Short mmCIF file of C-alpha atoms and ligand atoms in Angstrom, two decimals:
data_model
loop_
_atom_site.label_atom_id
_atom_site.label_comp_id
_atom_site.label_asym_id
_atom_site.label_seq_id
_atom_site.Cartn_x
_atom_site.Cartn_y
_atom_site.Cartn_z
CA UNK A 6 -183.86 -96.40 35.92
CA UNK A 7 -180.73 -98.37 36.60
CA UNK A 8 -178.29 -99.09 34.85
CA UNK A 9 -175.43 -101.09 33.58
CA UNK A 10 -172.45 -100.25 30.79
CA UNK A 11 -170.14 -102.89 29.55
CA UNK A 12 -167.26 -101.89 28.27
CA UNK A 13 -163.75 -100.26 29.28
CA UNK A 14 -163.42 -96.97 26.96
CA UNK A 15 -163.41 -93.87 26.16
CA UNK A 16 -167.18 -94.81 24.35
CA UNK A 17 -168.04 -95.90 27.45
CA UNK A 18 -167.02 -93.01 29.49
CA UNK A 19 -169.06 -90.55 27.26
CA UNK A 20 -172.15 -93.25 27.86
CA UNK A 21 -171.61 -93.13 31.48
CA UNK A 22 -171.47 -89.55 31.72
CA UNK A 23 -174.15 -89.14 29.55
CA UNK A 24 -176.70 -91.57 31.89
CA UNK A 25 -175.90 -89.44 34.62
CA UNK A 26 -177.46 -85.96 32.88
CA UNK A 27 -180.22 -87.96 32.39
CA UNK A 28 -182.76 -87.28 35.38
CA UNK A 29 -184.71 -90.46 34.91
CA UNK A 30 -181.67 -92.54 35.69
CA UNK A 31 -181.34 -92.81 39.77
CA UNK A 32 -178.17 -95.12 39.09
CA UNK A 33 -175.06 -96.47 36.72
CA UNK A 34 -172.74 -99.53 37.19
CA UNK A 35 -170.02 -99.80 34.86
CA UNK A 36 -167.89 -103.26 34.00
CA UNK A 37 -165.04 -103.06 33.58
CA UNK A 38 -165.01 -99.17 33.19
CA UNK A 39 -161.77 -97.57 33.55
CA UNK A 40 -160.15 -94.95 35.83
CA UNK A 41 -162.24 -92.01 34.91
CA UNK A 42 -165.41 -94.06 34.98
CA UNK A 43 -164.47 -95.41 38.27
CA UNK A 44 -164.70 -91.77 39.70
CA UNK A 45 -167.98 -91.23 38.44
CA UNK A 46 -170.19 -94.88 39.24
CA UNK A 47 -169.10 -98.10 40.90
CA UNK A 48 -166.82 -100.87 38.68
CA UNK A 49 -167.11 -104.19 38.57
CA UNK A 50 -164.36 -106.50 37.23
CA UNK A 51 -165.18 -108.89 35.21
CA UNK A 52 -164.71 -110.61 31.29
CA UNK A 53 -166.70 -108.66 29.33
CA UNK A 54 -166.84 -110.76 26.47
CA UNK A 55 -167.85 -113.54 28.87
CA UNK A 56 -171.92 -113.91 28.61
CA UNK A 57 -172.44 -115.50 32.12
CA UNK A 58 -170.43 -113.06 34.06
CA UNK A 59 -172.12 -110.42 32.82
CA UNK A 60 -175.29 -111.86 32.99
CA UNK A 61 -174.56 -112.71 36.42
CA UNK A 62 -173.65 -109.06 37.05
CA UNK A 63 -176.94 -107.65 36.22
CA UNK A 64 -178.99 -110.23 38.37
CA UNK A 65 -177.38 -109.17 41.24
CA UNK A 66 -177.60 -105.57 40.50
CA UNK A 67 -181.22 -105.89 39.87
CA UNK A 68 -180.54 -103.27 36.98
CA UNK A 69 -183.29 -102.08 34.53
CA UNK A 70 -180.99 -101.72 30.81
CA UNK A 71 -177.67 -102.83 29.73
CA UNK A 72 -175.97 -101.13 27.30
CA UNK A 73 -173.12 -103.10 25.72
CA UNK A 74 -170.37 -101.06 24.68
CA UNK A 75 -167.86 -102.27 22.65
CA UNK A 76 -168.03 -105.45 19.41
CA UNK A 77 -166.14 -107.70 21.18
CA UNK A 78 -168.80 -108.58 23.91
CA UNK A 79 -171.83 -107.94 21.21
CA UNK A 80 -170.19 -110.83 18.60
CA UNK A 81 -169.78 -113.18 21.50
CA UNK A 82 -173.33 -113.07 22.07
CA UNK A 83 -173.71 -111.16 25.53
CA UNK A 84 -176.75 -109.30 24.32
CA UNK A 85 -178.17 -113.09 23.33
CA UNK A 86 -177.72 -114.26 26.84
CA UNK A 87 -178.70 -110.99 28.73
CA UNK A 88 -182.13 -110.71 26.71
CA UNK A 89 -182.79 -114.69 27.01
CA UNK A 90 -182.48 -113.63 31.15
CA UNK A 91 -185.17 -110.96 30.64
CA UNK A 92 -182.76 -108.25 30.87
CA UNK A 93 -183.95 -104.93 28.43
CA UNK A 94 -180.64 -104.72 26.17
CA UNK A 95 -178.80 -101.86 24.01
CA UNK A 96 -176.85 -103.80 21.85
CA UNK A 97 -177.13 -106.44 19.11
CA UNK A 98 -177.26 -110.00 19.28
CA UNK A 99 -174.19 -111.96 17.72
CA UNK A 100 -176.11 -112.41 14.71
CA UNK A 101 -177.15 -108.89 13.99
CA UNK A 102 -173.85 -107.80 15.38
CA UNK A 103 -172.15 -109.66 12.49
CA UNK A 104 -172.52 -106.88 10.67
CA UNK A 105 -168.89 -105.34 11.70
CA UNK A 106 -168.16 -108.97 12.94
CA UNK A 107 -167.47 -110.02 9.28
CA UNK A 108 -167.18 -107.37 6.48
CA UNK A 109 -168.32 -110.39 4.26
CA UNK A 110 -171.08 -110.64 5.71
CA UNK A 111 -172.01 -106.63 5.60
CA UNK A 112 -171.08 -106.56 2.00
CA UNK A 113 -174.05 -109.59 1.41
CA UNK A 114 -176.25 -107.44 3.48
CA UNK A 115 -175.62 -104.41 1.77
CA UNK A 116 -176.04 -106.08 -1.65
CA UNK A 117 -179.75 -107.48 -0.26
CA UNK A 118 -180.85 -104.26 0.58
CA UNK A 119 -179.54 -102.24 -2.48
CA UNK A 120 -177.09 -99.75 -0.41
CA UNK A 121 -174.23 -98.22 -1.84
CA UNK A 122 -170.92 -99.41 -0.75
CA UNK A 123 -167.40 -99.87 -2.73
CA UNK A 124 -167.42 -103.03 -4.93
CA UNK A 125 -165.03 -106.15 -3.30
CA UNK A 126 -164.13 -109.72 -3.46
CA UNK A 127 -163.39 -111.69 -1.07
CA UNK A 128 -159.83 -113.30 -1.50
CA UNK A 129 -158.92 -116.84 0.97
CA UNK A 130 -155.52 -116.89 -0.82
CA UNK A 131 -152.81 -114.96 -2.06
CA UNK A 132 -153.77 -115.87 -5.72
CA UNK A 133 -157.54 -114.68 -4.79
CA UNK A 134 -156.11 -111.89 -3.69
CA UNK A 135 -153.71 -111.23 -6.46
CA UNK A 136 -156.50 -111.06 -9.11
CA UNK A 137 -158.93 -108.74 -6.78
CA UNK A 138 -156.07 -106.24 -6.32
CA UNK A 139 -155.65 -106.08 -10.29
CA UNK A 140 -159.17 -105.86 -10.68
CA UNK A 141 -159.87 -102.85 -9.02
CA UNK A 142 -156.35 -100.95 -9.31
CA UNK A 143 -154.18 -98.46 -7.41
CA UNK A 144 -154.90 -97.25 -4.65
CA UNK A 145 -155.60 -101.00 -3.05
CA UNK A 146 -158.00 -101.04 -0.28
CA UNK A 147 -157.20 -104.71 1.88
CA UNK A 148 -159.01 -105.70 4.79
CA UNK A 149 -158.66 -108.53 7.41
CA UNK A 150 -162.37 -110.19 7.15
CA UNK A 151 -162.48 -109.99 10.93
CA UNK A 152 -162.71 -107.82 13.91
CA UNK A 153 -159.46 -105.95 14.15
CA UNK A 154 -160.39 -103.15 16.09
CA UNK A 155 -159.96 -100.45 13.41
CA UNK A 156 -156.55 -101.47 12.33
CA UNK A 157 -157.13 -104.69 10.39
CA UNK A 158 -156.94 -102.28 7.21
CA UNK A 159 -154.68 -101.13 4.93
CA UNK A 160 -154.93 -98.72 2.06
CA UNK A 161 -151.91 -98.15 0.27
CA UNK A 162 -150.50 -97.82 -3.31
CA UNK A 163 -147.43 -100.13 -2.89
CA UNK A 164 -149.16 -103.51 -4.45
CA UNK A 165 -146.27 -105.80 -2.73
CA UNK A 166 -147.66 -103.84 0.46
CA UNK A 167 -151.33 -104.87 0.17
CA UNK A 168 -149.99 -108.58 -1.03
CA UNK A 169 -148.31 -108.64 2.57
CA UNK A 170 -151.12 -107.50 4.61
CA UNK A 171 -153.71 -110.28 2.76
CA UNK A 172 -150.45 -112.67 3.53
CA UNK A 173 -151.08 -112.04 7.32
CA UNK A 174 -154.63 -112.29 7.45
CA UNK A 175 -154.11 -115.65 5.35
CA UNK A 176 -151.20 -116.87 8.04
CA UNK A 177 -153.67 -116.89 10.47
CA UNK A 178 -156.28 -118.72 9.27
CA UNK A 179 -157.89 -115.66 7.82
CA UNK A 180 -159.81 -114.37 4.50
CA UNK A 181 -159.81 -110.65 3.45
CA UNK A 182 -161.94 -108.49 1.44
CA UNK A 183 -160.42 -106.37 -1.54
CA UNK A 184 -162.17 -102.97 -3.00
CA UNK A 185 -162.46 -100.39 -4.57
CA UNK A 186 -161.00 -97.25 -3.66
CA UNK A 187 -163.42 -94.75 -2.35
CA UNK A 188 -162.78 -90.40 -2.91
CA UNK A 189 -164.07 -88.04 -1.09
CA UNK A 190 -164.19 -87.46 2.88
CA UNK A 191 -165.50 -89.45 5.57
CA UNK A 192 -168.63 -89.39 7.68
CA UNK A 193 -169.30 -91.12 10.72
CA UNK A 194 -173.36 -91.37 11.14
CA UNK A 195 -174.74 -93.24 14.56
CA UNK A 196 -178.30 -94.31 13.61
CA UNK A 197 -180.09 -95.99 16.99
CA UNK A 198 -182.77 -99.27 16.59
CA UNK A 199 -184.84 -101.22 17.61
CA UNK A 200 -185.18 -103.59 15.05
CA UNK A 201 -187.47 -101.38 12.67
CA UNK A 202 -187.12 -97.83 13.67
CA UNK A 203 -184.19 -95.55 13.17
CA UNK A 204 -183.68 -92.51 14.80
CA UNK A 205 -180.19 -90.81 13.86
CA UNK A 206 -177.63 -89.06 16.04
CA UNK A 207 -175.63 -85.66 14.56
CA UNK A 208 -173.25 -86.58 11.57
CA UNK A 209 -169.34 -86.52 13.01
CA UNK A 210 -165.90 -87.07 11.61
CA UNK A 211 -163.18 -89.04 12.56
CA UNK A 212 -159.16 -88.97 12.13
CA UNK A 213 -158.10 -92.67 11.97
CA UNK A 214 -154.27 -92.09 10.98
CA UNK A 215 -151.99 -91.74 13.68
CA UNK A 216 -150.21 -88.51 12.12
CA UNK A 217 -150.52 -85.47 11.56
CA UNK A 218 -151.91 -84.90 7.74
CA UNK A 219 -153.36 -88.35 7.72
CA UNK A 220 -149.67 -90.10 7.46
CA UNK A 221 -149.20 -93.29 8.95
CA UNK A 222 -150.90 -96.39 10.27
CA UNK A 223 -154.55 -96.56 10.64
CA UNK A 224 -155.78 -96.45 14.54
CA UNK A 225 -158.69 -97.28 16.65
CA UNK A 226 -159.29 -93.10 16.06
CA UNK A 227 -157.06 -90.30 16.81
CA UNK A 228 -159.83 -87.51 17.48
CA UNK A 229 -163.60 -86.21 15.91
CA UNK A 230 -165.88 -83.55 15.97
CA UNK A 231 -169.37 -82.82 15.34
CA UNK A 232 -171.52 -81.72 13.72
CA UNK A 233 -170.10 -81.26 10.49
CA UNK A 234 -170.68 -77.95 9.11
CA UNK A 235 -169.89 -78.79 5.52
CA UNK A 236 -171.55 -82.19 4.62
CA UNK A 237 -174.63 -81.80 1.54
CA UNK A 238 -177.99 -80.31 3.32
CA UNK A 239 -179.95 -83.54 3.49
CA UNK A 240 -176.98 -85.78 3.78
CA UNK A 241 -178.58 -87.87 7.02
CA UNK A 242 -182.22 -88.31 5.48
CA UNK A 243 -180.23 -89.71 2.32
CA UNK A 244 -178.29 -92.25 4.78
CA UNK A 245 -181.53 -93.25 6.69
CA UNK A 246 -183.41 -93.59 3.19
CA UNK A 247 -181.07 -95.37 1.44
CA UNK A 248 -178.29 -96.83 3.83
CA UNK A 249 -179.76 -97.16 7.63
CA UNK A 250 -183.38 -98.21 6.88
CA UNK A 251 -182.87 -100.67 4.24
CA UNK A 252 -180.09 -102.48 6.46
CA UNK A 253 -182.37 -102.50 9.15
CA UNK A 254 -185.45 -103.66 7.43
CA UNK A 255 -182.68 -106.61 5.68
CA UNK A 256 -181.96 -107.67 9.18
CA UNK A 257 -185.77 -107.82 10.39
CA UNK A 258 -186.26 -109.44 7.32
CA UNK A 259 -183.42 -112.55 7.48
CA UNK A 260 -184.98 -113.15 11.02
CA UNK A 261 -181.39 -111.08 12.57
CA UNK A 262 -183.07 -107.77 13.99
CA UNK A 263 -180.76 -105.01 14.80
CA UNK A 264 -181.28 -103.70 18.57
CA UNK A 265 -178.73 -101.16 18.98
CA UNK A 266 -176.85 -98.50 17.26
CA UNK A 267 -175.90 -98.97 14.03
CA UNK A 268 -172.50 -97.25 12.48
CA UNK A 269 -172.54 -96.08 9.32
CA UNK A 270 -168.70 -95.43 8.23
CA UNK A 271 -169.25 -93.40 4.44
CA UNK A 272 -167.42 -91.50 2.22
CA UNK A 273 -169.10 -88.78 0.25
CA UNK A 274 -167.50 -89.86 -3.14
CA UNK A 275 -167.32 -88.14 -7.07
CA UNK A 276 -170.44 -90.55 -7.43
CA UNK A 277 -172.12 -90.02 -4.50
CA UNK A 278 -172.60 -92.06 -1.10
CA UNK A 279 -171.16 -94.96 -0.30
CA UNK A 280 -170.82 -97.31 3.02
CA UNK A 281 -167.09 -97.92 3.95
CA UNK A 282 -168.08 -99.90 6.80
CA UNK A 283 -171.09 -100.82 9.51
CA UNK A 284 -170.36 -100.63 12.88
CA UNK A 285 -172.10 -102.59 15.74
CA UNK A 286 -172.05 -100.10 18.36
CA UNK A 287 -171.17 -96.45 18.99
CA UNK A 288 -167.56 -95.32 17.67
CA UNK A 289 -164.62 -93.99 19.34
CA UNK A 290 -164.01 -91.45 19.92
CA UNK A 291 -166.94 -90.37 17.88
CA UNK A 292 -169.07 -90.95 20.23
CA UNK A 293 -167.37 -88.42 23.03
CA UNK A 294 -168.07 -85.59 20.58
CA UNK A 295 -171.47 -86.27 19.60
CA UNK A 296 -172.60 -87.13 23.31
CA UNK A 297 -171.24 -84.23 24.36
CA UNK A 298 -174.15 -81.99 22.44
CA UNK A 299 -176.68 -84.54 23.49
CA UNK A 300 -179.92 -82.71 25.31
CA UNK A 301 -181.93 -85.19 24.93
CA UNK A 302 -181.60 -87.24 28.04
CA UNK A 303 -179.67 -90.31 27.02
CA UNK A 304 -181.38 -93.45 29.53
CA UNK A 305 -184.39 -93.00 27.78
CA UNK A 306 -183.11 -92.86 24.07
CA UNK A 307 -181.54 -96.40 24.71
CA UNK A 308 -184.19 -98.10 26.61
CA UNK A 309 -186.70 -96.82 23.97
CA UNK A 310 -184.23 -98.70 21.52
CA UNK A 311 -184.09 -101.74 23.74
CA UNK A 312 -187.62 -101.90 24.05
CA UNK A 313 -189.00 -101.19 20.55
CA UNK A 314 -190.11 -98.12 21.27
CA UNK A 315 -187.85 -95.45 19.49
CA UNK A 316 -191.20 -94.71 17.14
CA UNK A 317 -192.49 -92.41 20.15
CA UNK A 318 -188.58 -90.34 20.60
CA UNK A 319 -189.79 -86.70 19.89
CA UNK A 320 -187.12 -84.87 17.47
CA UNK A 321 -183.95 -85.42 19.43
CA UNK A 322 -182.22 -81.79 21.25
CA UNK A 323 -178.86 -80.67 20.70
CA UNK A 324 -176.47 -78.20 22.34
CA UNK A 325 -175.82 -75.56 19.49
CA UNK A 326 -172.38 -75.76 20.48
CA UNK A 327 -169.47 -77.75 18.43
CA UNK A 328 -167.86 -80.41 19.86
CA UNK A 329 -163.83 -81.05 18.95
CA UNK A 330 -162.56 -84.43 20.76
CA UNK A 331 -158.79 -84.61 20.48
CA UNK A 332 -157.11 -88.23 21.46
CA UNK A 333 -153.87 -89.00 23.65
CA UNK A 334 -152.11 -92.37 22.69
CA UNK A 335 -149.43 -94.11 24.98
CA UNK A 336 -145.61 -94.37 23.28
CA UNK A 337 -145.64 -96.88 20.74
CA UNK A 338 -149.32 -97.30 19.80
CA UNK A 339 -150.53 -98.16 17.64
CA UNK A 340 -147.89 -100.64 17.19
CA UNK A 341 -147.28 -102.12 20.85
CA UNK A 342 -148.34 -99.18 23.11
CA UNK A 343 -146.12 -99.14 26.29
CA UNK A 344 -148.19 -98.94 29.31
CA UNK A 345 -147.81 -98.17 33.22
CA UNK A 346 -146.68 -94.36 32.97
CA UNK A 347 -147.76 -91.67 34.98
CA UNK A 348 -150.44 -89.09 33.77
CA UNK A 349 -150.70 -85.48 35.09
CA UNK A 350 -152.86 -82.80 34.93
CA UNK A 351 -156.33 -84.47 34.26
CA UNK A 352 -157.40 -82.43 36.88
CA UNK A 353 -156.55 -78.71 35.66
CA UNK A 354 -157.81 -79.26 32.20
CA UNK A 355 -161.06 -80.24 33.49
CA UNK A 356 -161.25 -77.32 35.26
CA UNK A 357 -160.93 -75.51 31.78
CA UNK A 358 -164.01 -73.87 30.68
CA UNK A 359 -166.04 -75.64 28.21
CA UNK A 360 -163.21 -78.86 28.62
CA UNK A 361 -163.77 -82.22 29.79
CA UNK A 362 -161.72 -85.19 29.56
CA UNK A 363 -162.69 -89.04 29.11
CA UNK A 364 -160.91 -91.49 30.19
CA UNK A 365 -160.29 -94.45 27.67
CA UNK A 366 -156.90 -96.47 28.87
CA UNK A 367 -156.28 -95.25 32.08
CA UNK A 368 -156.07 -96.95 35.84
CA UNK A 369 -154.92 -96.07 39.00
CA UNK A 370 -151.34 -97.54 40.79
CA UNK A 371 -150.76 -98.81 44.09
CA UNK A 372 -150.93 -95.46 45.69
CA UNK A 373 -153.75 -94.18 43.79
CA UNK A 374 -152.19 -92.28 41.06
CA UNK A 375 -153.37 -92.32 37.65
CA UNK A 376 -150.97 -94.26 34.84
CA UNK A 377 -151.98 -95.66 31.44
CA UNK A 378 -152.85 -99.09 30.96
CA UNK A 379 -154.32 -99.02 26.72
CA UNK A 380 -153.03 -97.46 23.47
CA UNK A 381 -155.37 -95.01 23.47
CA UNK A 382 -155.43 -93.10 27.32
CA UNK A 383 -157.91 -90.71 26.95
CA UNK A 384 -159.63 -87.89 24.87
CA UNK A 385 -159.86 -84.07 25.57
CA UNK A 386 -163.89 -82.71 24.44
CA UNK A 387 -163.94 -79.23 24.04
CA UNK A 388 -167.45 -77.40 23.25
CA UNK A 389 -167.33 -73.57 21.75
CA UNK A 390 -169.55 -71.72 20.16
CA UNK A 391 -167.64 -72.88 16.47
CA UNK A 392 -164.95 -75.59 15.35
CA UNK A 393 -162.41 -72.32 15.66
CA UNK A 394 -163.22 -72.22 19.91
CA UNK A 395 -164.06 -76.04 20.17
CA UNK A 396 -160.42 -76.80 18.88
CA UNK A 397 -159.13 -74.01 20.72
CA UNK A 398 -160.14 -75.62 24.04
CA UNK A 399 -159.56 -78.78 23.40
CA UNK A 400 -155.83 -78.34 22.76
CA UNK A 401 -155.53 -76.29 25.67
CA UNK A 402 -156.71 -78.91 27.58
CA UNK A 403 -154.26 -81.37 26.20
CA UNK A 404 -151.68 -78.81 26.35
CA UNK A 405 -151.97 -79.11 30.38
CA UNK A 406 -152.11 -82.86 29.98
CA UNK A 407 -148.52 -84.62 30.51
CA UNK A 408 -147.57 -88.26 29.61
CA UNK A 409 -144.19 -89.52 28.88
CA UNK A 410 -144.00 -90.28 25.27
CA UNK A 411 -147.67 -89.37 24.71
CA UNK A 412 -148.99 -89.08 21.05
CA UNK A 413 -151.56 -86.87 19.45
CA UNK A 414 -152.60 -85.02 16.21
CA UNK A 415 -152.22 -81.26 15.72
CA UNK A 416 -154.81 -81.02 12.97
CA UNK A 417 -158.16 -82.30 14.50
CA UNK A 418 -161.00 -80.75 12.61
CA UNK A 419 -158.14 -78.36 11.23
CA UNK A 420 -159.68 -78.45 7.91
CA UNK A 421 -162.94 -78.27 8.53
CA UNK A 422 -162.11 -74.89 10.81
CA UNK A 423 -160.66 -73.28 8.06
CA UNK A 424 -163.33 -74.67 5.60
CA UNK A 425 -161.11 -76.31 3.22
CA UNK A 426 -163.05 -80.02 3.28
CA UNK A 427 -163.35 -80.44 0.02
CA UNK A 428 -166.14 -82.23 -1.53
CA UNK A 429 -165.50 -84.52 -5.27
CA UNK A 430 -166.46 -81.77 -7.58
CA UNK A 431 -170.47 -82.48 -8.95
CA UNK A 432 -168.83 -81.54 -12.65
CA UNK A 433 -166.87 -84.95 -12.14
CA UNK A 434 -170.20 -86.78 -10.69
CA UNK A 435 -171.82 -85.85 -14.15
CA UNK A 436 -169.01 -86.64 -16.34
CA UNK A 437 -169.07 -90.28 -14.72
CA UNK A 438 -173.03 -90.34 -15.39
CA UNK A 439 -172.00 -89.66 -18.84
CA UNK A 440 -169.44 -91.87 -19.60
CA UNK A 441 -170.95 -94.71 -17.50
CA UNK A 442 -174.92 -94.96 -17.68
CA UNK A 443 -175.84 -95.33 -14.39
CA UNK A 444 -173.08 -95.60 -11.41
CA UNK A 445 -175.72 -95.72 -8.85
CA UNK A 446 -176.52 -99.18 -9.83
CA UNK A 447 -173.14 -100.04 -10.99
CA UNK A 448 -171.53 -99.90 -7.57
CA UNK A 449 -174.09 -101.04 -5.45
CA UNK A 450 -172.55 -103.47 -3.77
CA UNK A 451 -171.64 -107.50 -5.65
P1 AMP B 514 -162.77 -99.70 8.06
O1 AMP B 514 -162.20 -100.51 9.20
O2 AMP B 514 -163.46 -100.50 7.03
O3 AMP B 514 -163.53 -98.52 8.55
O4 AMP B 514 -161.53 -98.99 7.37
C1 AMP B 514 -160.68 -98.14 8.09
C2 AMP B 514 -160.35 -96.94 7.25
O5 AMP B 514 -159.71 -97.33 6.04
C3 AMP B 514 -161.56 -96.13 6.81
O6 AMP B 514 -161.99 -95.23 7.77
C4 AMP B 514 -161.00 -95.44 5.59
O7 AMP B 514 -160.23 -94.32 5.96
C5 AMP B 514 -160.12 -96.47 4.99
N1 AMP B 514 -160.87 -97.21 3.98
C6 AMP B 514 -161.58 -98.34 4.15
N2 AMP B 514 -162.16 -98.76 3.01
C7 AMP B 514 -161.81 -97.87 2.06
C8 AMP B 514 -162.09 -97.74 0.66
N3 AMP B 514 -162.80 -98.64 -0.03
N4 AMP B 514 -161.56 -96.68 0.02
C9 AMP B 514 -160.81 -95.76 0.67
N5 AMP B 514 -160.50 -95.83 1.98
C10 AMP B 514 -160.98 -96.87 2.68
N1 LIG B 515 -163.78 -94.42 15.31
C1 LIG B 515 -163.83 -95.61 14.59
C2 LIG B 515 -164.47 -96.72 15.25
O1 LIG B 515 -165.00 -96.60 16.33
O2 LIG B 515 -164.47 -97.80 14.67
#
């Protein structure tokens, strides 16, 4: 099998590295890739959001799948284009892919197929917007309607603060959606289809604050792990029965099938699951921790996917090792991340055992040496037998790692190594049952 990954990331690194294990796949192409990708399989530059060049790209390579990497390219209909050439595609079309394209639209989805998510409004003005916040209280939850990657949200207590931030998405021509705050931690599940079968991946968390004790702006993703050692026995079969299957069979059902992998963002709340957010595509740097205990070889997961097939994927094989991904960010990001300095010592922590580091924005200067060129440069993956070893490697790896004015949390899957996630107590799940009849139906999405 040959084949071809769009995309420029750190996601895309992980993809790329994981086609290779794969012994079906003779050979990868990557466009634009990045640095680290670059070592690995042959680049090609091109617009990646641009539907004819990429199209273009994989007629002359002659290549067997595509796997489409980031939303960008998927919402400006590359998969569309690709598939109408005869081309096997992982990745939604632009109207499936609307799903993290417009939260609007994933909250009308969502309330078609009955899954739990937080309750919103959409707001097109700053008297809209007014009412929602006042509606659903402190702690205000405000999000830019469009794609933003990961930082179009704000979640914040200050009320003149979440006026501001529906200001700017209204400036530009924008609408946002207000909701509910959701308790409880996070959990990042990757469920693969092909339009009516789901097969999920291993559960993982994510760190999206750019601090230390989850202080400060939200980012793109600051590091993750998997698997998750405390979530509810049963938590995935829950998601696929009443989150991933429903969407799917919504999409099928509107005439919009979902080809692809679908993201569910949730948050284990006092009153059970809910959906934060869908996801067109893999997440970062999720995805570079669950990959990274992938056995199952990964070319054949995604063209079963492309090609309607995933109902014949045997039980999918994972290393029993845990995988701790820790992120470096350039000076500056996520704010304006300064780009163009040098980075040093790639090289020895990759020669760390059970390390290996994926390149997100990196390139290489005029003489060959590695600098930055993104906000996010690249993540660290250790594997150990527990979080306790996983971490350990990791931040020895990143320890050998130098980049001037480099950024990067201390406390990746610190909690969960200790075993202080805490789950919203059941006692206050039942005294909401009491008070409220039935939450379940309550907050299913309006
Ligand atoms: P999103 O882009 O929708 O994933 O939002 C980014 C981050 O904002 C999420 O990962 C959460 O940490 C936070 N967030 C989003 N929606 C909510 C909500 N309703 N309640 C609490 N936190 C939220
Ligand atoms: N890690 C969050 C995302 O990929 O959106």
């Amino acid at each position: 099998m040959k084949v071809l990954v769009i995309g420029p990331g750190g996601r895309e690194h992980a993809i790329v590295r994981g086609l290779l294990a794969d012994p079906y796949v003779h050979e990868v192409h990557a466009a634009p890739g990045n640095a680290g990708i670059a070592a690995l399989v042959p680049t090609h530059q091109l617009n990646a959001s641009d539907p004819e060049a990429v199209t273009a790209l994989a007629n002359k390579l002659e290549v067997d799948l595509v796997v489409v990497g980031p939303e960008a390219p998927l919402v400006a209909g590359v998969s569309d284009r690709l598939r109408e050439a005869g081309f096997a595609v992982f990745g939604p079309s632009k109207a499936a892919a609307a799903l993290e394209g417009s939260k609007a639209f994933a909250k009308q989805v969502m309330a078609g197929a009955g899954v739990p998510t937080a309750m919103a409004k959409v707001a097109a003005n700053a008297e809209e917007a007014a009412e929602a916040l006042d509606t659903f209280g402190a702690p205000y939850v405000v999000k830019d309607d469009g794609l933003a990657a990961g930082k179009g949200v704000v979640v914040t207590s200050d009320r003149g603060e979440a006026l501001a931030h529906a200001q700017s998405c209204f400036d530009v021509g924008g609408e946002v959606v207000i909701e509910e705050f959701l308790d409880g931690p996070e959990v990042s599940l990757f469920v693969l289809s092909d339009g009516s079968n789901v097969v999920p991946l291993a559960p993982a968390q994510d760190f999206k604050r750019i601090y230390d004790g989850d202080e400060g702006p939200n980012t793109g993703g600051m590091g993750a792990y998997s698997p998750l050692d405390w979530v509810p026995a049963g938590l995935v079969d829950e998601v696929i029965s009443r989150v991933a299957q429903p969407t799917i069979d919504e999409m099928a059902h509107r005439g919009t099938p979902f080809v692809g992998v679908l993201y569910c963002g949730l948050a284990l709340t006092s009153r059970g699951l809910r959906v934060i957010e869908f996801n067109a595509r893999f997440g970062d740097p999720e995805t570079q921790a669950v990959l990274a205990r992938l056995r199952t070889p990964l070319g054949g997961l995604l063209m079963a996917a492309a090609k309607g097939q995933l109902d014949t994927v045997e039980t999918l094989r994972w290393a029993p090792e845990t995988a701790v991904a820790v992120v470096l960010a350039s000076a500056n990001y996520p704010d304006s991340p300064r780009t163009g300095d040098r980075i040093r010592g790639v090289k020895k922590a990759n020669a760390l055992d059970g390390v290996h580091v994926l390149h997100a924005g990196t390139a290489t200067d005029d003489e060959q040496k590695l600098i930055s060129a993104g906000g996010r440069v690249l993540a660290v993956v250790g594997l150990g037998e527990d979080l306790v070893e996983a971490r350990e490697r990791a931040y020895d790896g990143i320890g050998l790692i130098q980049l001037d004015g480099g950024q990067y949390r201390r406390d990746i899957a610190a909690k969960a190594a200790r075993g202080t996630v805490l789950l919203p107590s059941q006692d206050k799940a039942n005294q909401d049952k009491a008070s409220q009849g039935a939450p379940q139906e309550q907050e299913q999405a309006k």
